[in-house]
PDB file of C-alpha atoms in Angstrom:
ATOM      1  CA  UNK L 982     -17.825 -36.219 -30.083  1.00  0.00           C
ATOM      2  CA  UNK L 983     -15.626 -33.187 -29.489  1.00  0.00           C
ATOM      3  CA  UNK L 984     -12.777 -32.005 -31.717  1.00  0.00           C
ATOM      4  CA  UNK L 985      -9.848 -29.870 -30.649  1.00  0.00           C
ATOM      5  CA  UNK L 986      -7.200 -28.369 -32.931  1.00  0.00           C
ATOM      6  CA  UNK L 987      -3.780 -27.948 -31.361  1.00  0.00           C
ATOM      7  CA  UNK L 988      -0.563 -26.434 -32.643  1.00  0.00           C
ATOM      8  CA  UNK L 989       2.245 -28.806 -31.683  1.00  0.00           C
ATOM      9  CA  UNK L 990       5.892 -27.875 -31.214  1.00  0.00           C
ATOM     10  CA  UNK L 991       8.373 -30.768 -31.341  1.00  0.00           C
ATOM     11  CA  UNK L 992      11.494 -29.934 -29.347  1.00  0.00           C
ATOM     12  CA  UNK L 993      13.442 -32.900 -30.725  1.00  0.00           C
ATOM     13  CA  UNK L 994      12.913 -31.586 -34.238  1.00  0.00           C
ATOM     14  CA  UNK L 995      14.047 -28.147 -33.085  1.00  0.00           C
ATOM     15  CA  UNK L 996      17.316 -29.626 -31.814  1.00  0.00           C
ATOM     16  CA  UNK L 997      17.857 -31.323 -35.178  1.00  0.00           C
ATOM     17  CA  UNK L 998      17.193 -28.012 -36.927  1.00  0.00           C
ATOM     18  CA  UNK L 999      19.594 -26.186 -34.618  1.00  0.00           C
ATOM     19  CA  UNK L1000      22.252 -28.777 -35.402  1.00  0.00           C
ATOM     20  CA  UNK L1001      21.857 -27.862 -39.079  1.00  0.00           C
ATOM     21  CA  UNK L1002      21.960 -24.107 -38.338  1.00  0.00           C
ATOM     22  CA  UNK L1003      25.725 -23.747 -38.933  1.00  0.00           C
ATOM     23  CA  UNK L1004      25.385 -25.631 -42.218  1.00  0.00           C
ATOM     24  CA  UNK L1005      22.467 -23.409 -43.259  1.00  0.00           C
ATOM     25  CA  UNK L1006      24.282 -20.262 -42.198  1.00  0.00           C
ATOM     26  CA  UNK L1007      27.549 -21.100 -43.946  1.00  0.00           C
ATOM     27  CA  UNK L1008      25.730 -22.464 -46.976  1.00  0.00           C
ATOM     28  CA  UNK L1009      23.676 -19.304 -47.377  1.00  0.00           C
ATOM     29  CA  UNK L1010      26.780 -17.125 -47.011  1.00  0.00           C
ATOM     30  CA  UNK L1011      28.730 -19.092 -49.629  1.00  0.00           C
ATOM     31  CA  UNK L1012      25.781 -19.200 -52.018  1.00  0.00           C
ATOM     32  CA  UNK L1013      25.180 -15.505 -51.457  1.00  0.00           C
ATOM     33  CA  UNK L1014      28.791 -14.755 -52.329  1.00  0.00           C
ATOM     34  CA  UNK L1015      28.617 -16.940 -55.437  1.00  0.00           C
ATOM     35  CA  UNK L1016      25.331 -15.387 -56.568  1.00  0.00           C
ATOM     36  CA  UNK L1017      26.759 -11.967 -55.944  1.00  0.00           C
ATOM     37  CA  UNK L1018      24.896 -10.182 -53.228  1.00  0.00           C
ATOM     38  CA  UNK L1019      24.014  -9.688 -49.606  1.00  0.00           C
ATOM     39  CA  UNK L1020      20.321  -9.864 -50.497  1.00  0.00           C
ATOM     40  CA  UNK L1021      20.724 -13.522 -51.479  1.00  0.00           C
ATOM     41  CA  UNK L1022      22.253 -14.279 -48.075  1.00  0.00           C
ATOM     42  CA  UNK L1023      19.228 -12.762 -46.329  1.00  0.00           C
ATOM     43  CA  UNK L1024      16.773 -14.536 -48.637  1.00  0.00           C
ATOM     44  CA  UNK L1025      18.456 -17.903 -48.120  1.00  0.00           C
ATOM     45  CA  UNK L1026      18.550 -17.452 -44.333  1.00  0.00           C
ATOM     46  CA  UNK L1027      14.864 -16.527 -44.282  1.00  0.00           C
ATOM     47  CA  UNK L1028      14.083 -19.604 -46.385  1.00  0.00           C
ATOM     48  CA  UNK L1029      16.140 -21.764 -43.996  1.00  0.00           C
ATOM     49  CA  UNK L1030      14.208 -20.494 -40.951  1.00  0.00           C
ATOM     50  CA  UNK L1031      10.855 -20.908 -42.713  1.00  0.00           C
ATOM     51  CA  UNK L1032      11.790 -24.503 -43.537  1.00  0.00           C
ATOM     52  CA  UNK L1033      12.857 -25.030 -39.915  1.00  0.00           C
ATOM     53  CA  UNK L1034       9.476 -23.739 -38.715  1.00  0.00           C
ATOM     54  CA  UNK L1035       7.686 -26.021 -41.187  1.00  0.00           C
ATOM     55  CA  UNK L1036       9.773 -28.947 -39.889  1.00  0.00           C
ATOM     56  CA  UNK L1037       9.184 -28.223 -36.175  1.00  0.00           C
ATOM     57  CA  UNK L1038       5.525 -27.132 -35.986  1.00  0.00           C
ATOM     58  CA  UNK L1039       2.583 -29.425 -36.658  1.00  0.00           C
ATOM     59  CA  UNK L1040      -1.190 -29.297 -36.313  1.00  0.00           C
ATOM     60  CA  UNK L1041      -2.962 -32.053 -34.438  1.00  0.00           C
ATOM     61  CA  UNK L1042      -6.689 -32.648 -34.212  1.00  0.00           C
ATOM     62  CA  UNK L1043      -7.706 -34.584 -31.110  1.00  0.00           C
ATOM     63  CA  UNK L1044     -11.183 -36.051 -30.909  1.00  0.00           C
ATOM     64  CA  UNK L1045     -12.795 -37.282 -27.703  1.00  0.00           C
ATOM     65  CA  UNK L1046     -15.309 -39.913 -28.759  1.00  0.00           C
ATOM     66  CA  UNK L1047     -16.793 -42.790 -26.746  1.00  0.00           C
ATOM     67  CA  UNK L1048     -14.214 -42.549 -23.930  1.00  0.00           C
ATOM     68  CA  UNK L1049     -11.369 -42.610 -26.432  1.00  0.00           C
ATOM     69  CA  UNK L1050      -8.839 -40.051 -27.656  1.00  0.00           C
ATOM     70  CA  UNK L1051      -8.234 -40.137 -31.391  1.00  0.00           C
ATOM     71  CA  UNK L1052      -5.359 -38.241 -32.968  1.00  0.00           C
ATOM     72  CA  UNK L1053      -5.151 -36.965 -36.548  1.00  0.00           C
ATOM     73  CA  UNK L1054      -2.212 -34.956 -37.888  1.00  0.00           C
ATOM     74  CA  UNK L1055      -2.747 -32.375 -40.603  1.00  0.00           C
ATOM     75  CA  UNK L1056      -0.758 -33.754 -43.514  1.00  0.00           C
ATOM     76  CA  UNK L1057       2.191 -31.811 -44.911  1.00  0.00           C
ATOM     77  CA  UNK L1058       4.027 -32.138 -48.203  1.00  0.00           C
ATOM     78  CA  UNK L1059       7.210 -33.090 -46.345  1.00  0.00           C
ATOM     79  CA  UNK L1060       8.205 -33.810 -42.739  1.00  0.00           C
ATOM     80  CA  UNK L1061       4.964 -35.449 -41.578  1.00  0.00           C
ATOM     81  CA  UNK L1062       4.673 -36.483 -37.950  1.00  0.00           C
ATOM     82  CA  UNK L1063       4.273 -40.132 -36.948  1.00  0.00           C
ATOM     83  CA  UNK L1064       0.669 -41.251 -36.485  1.00  0.00           C
ATOM     84  CA  UNK L1065      -0.598 -41.742 -32.947  1.00  0.00           C
ATOM     85  CA  UNK L1066      -2.827 -44.712 -32.166  1.00  0.00           C
ATOM     86  CA  UNK L1067      -6.103 -44.021 -30.298  1.00  0.00           C
ATOM     87  CA  UNK L1068      -6.044 -44.148 -26.499  1.00  0.00           C
ATOM     88  CA  UNK L1069      -8.857 -45.128 -24.161  1.00  0.00           C
ATOM     89  CA  UNK L1070      -9.411 -42.675 -21.327  1.00  0.00           C
ATOM     90  CA  UNK L1071      -9.325 -45.549 -18.835  1.00  0.00           C
ATOM     91  CA  UNK L1072      -5.768 -46.418 -19.985  1.00  0.00           C
ATOM     92  CA  UNK L1073      -4.357 -42.982 -19.144  1.00  0.00           C
ATOM     93  CA  UNK L1074      -2.194 -43.003 -15.995  1.00  0.00           C
ATOM     94  CA  UNK L1075      -0.586 -39.572 -15.989  1.00  0.00           C
ATOM     95  CA  UNK L1076      -1.158 -36.221 -17.662  1.00  0.00           C
ATOM     96  CA  UNK L1077       1.863 -33.932 -17.647  1.00  0.00           C
ATOM     97  CA  UNK L1078       0.874 -30.255 -17.638  1.00  0.00           C
ATOM     98  CA  UNK L1079       3.001 -27.145 -17.203  1.00  0.00           C
ATOM     99  CA  UNK L1080       1.363 -24.083 -15.666  1.00  0.00           C
ATOM    100  CA  UNK L1081      -2.007 -25.694 -16.263  1.00  0.00           C
ATOM    101  CA  UNK L1082      -1.947 -24.557 -19.904  1.00  0.00           C
ATOM    102  CA  UNK L1083       0.743 -26.570 -21.700  1.00  0.00           C
ATOM    103  CA  UNK L1084       0.023 -30.257 -22.204  1.00  0.00           C
ATOM    104  CA  UNK L1085       3.387 -31.987 -22.491  1.00  0.00           C
ATOM    105  CA  UNK L1086       2.635 -35.716 -22.404  1.00  0.00           C
ATOM    106  CA  UNK L1087      -0.038 -38.303 -21.853  1.00  0.00           C
ATOM    107  CA  UNK L1088       1.259 -41.506 -20.267  1.00  0.00           C
ATOM    108  CA  UNK L1089      -0.433 -44.898 -20.366  1.00  0.00           C
ATOM    109  CA  UNK L1090       0.710 -48.313 -19.144  1.00  0.00           C
ATOM    110  CA  UNK L1091       2.536 -49.155 -22.343  1.00  0.00           C
ATOM    111  CA  UNK L1092       3.471 -45.842 -24.010  1.00  0.00           C
ATOM    112  CA  UNK L1093       4.051 -42.148 -23.698  1.00  0.00           C
ATOM    113  CA  UNK L1094       2.397 -39.739 -26.129  1.00  0.00           C
ATOM    114  CA  UNK L1095       4.296 -36.457 -26.459  1.00  0.00           C
ATOM    115  CA  UNK L1096       1.984 -33.533 -27.212  1.00  0.00           C
ATOM    116  CA  UNK L1097       3.831 -30.252 -26.429  1.00  0.00           C
ATOM    117  CA  UNK L1098       1.220 -27.731 -27.455  1.00  0.00           C
ATOM    118  CA  UNK L1099       2.873 -24.407 -28.200  1.00  0.00           C
ATOM    119  CA  UNK L1100       2.516 -20.860 -26.986  1.00  0.00           C
ATOM    120  CA  UNK L1101       2.264 -19.825 -30.612  1.00  0.00           C
ATOM    121  CA  UNK L1102      -1.353 -20.066 -31.785  1.00  0.00           C
ATOM    122  CA  UNK L1103      -2.632 -22.124 -28.844  1.00  0.00           C
ATOM    123  CA  UNK L1104      -6.038 -22.559 -30.597  1.00  0.00           C
ATOM    124  CA  UNK L1105      -8.109 -25.065 -28.574  1.00  0.00           C
ATOM    125  CA  UNK L1106      -5.389 -26.098 -26.112  1.00  0.00           C
ATOM    126  CA  UNK L1107      -7.023 -24.705 -22.978  1.00  0.00           C
ATOM    127  CA  UNK L1108     -10.419 -26.135 -23.983  1.00  0.00           C
ATOM    128  CA  UNK L1109      -8.868 -29.543 -24.617  1.00  0.00           C
ATOM    129  CA  UNK L1110      -6.980 -29.556 -21.314  1.00  0.00           C
ATOM    130  CA  UNK L1111     -10.160 -28.672 -19.447  1.00  0.00           C
ATOM    131  CA  UNK L1112     -12.213 -31.277 -21.312  1.00  0.00           C
ATOM    132  CA  UNK L1113      -9.521 -33.921 -20.769  1.00  0.00           C
ATOM    133  CA  UNK L1114      -9.551 -33.138 -17.039  1.00  0.00           C
ATOM    134  CA  UNK L1115     -13.331 -33.481 -16.954  1.00  0.00           C
ATOM    135  CA  UNK L1116     -13.308 -36.686 -19.029  1.00  0.00           C
ATOM    136  CA  UNK L1117     -10.664 -38.376 -16.861  1.00  0.00           C
ATOM    137  CA  UNK L1118     -12.197 -37.254 -13.569  1.00  0.00           C
ATOM    138  CA  UNK L1119     -13.756 -40.685 -12.939  1.00  0.00           C
ATOM    139  CA  UNK L1120     -10.450 -42.488 -13.543  1.00  0.00           C
ATOM    140  CA  UNK L1121      -7.360 -42.596 -11.366  1.00  0.00           C
ATOM    141  CA  UNK L1122      -5.250 -40.134 -13.383  1.00  0.00           C
ATOM    142  CA  UNK L1123      -2.340 -38.211 -11.889  1.00  0.00           C
ATOM    143  CA  UNK L1124      -1.771 -34.646 -13.049  1.00  0.00           C
ATOM    144  CA  UNK L1125       1.837 -33.554 -12.631  1.00  0.00           C
ATOM    145  CA  UNK L1126       4.138 -30.971 -14.140  1.00  0.00           C
ATOM    146  CA  UNK L1127       7.203 -31.783 -16.229  1.00  0.00           C
ATOM    147  CA  UNK L1128       9.620 -31.199 -13.310  1.00  0.00           C
ATOM    148  CA  UNK L1129       7.861 -33.904 -11.300  1.00  0.00           C
ATOM    149  CA  UNK L1130       7.993 -36.234 -14.285  1.00  0.00           C
ATOM    150  CA  UNK L1131      11.686 -35.508 -14.785  1.00  0.00           C
ATOM    151  CA  UNK L1132      12.465 -36.226 -11.144  1.00  0.00           C
TER     152      UNK L1132
END
């Protein structure tokens, strides 16, 4: 049994946060004016970006045990990520890697598991990618980059 801790960056959540950026910006300016100072504007903007980071970034522990990948999210107070069901290594069809160091997705016959490990605090990402490559060596698994998957 091997455990790997990954920092995950959800792009879809980033797009949602960027959609709320004008609301956060205007809201912090109006509240700053009402509260009477430029310092409040800065404080509210910093709080908005901290909340955005909390919303976008997650921590995932992946365990390779008995030819199976098990996923466990670190729980948050708010904005938890959806649980991921375990995957057998034999069910994996495609691993999408960028530059050999960013695991984007794991595809099986019936589902796609988005991973998107980040450049920020990569932790065990390179170890996990190597171990996943070794573990799936005996199976017919394609390794492609995200441009090939997009095409």
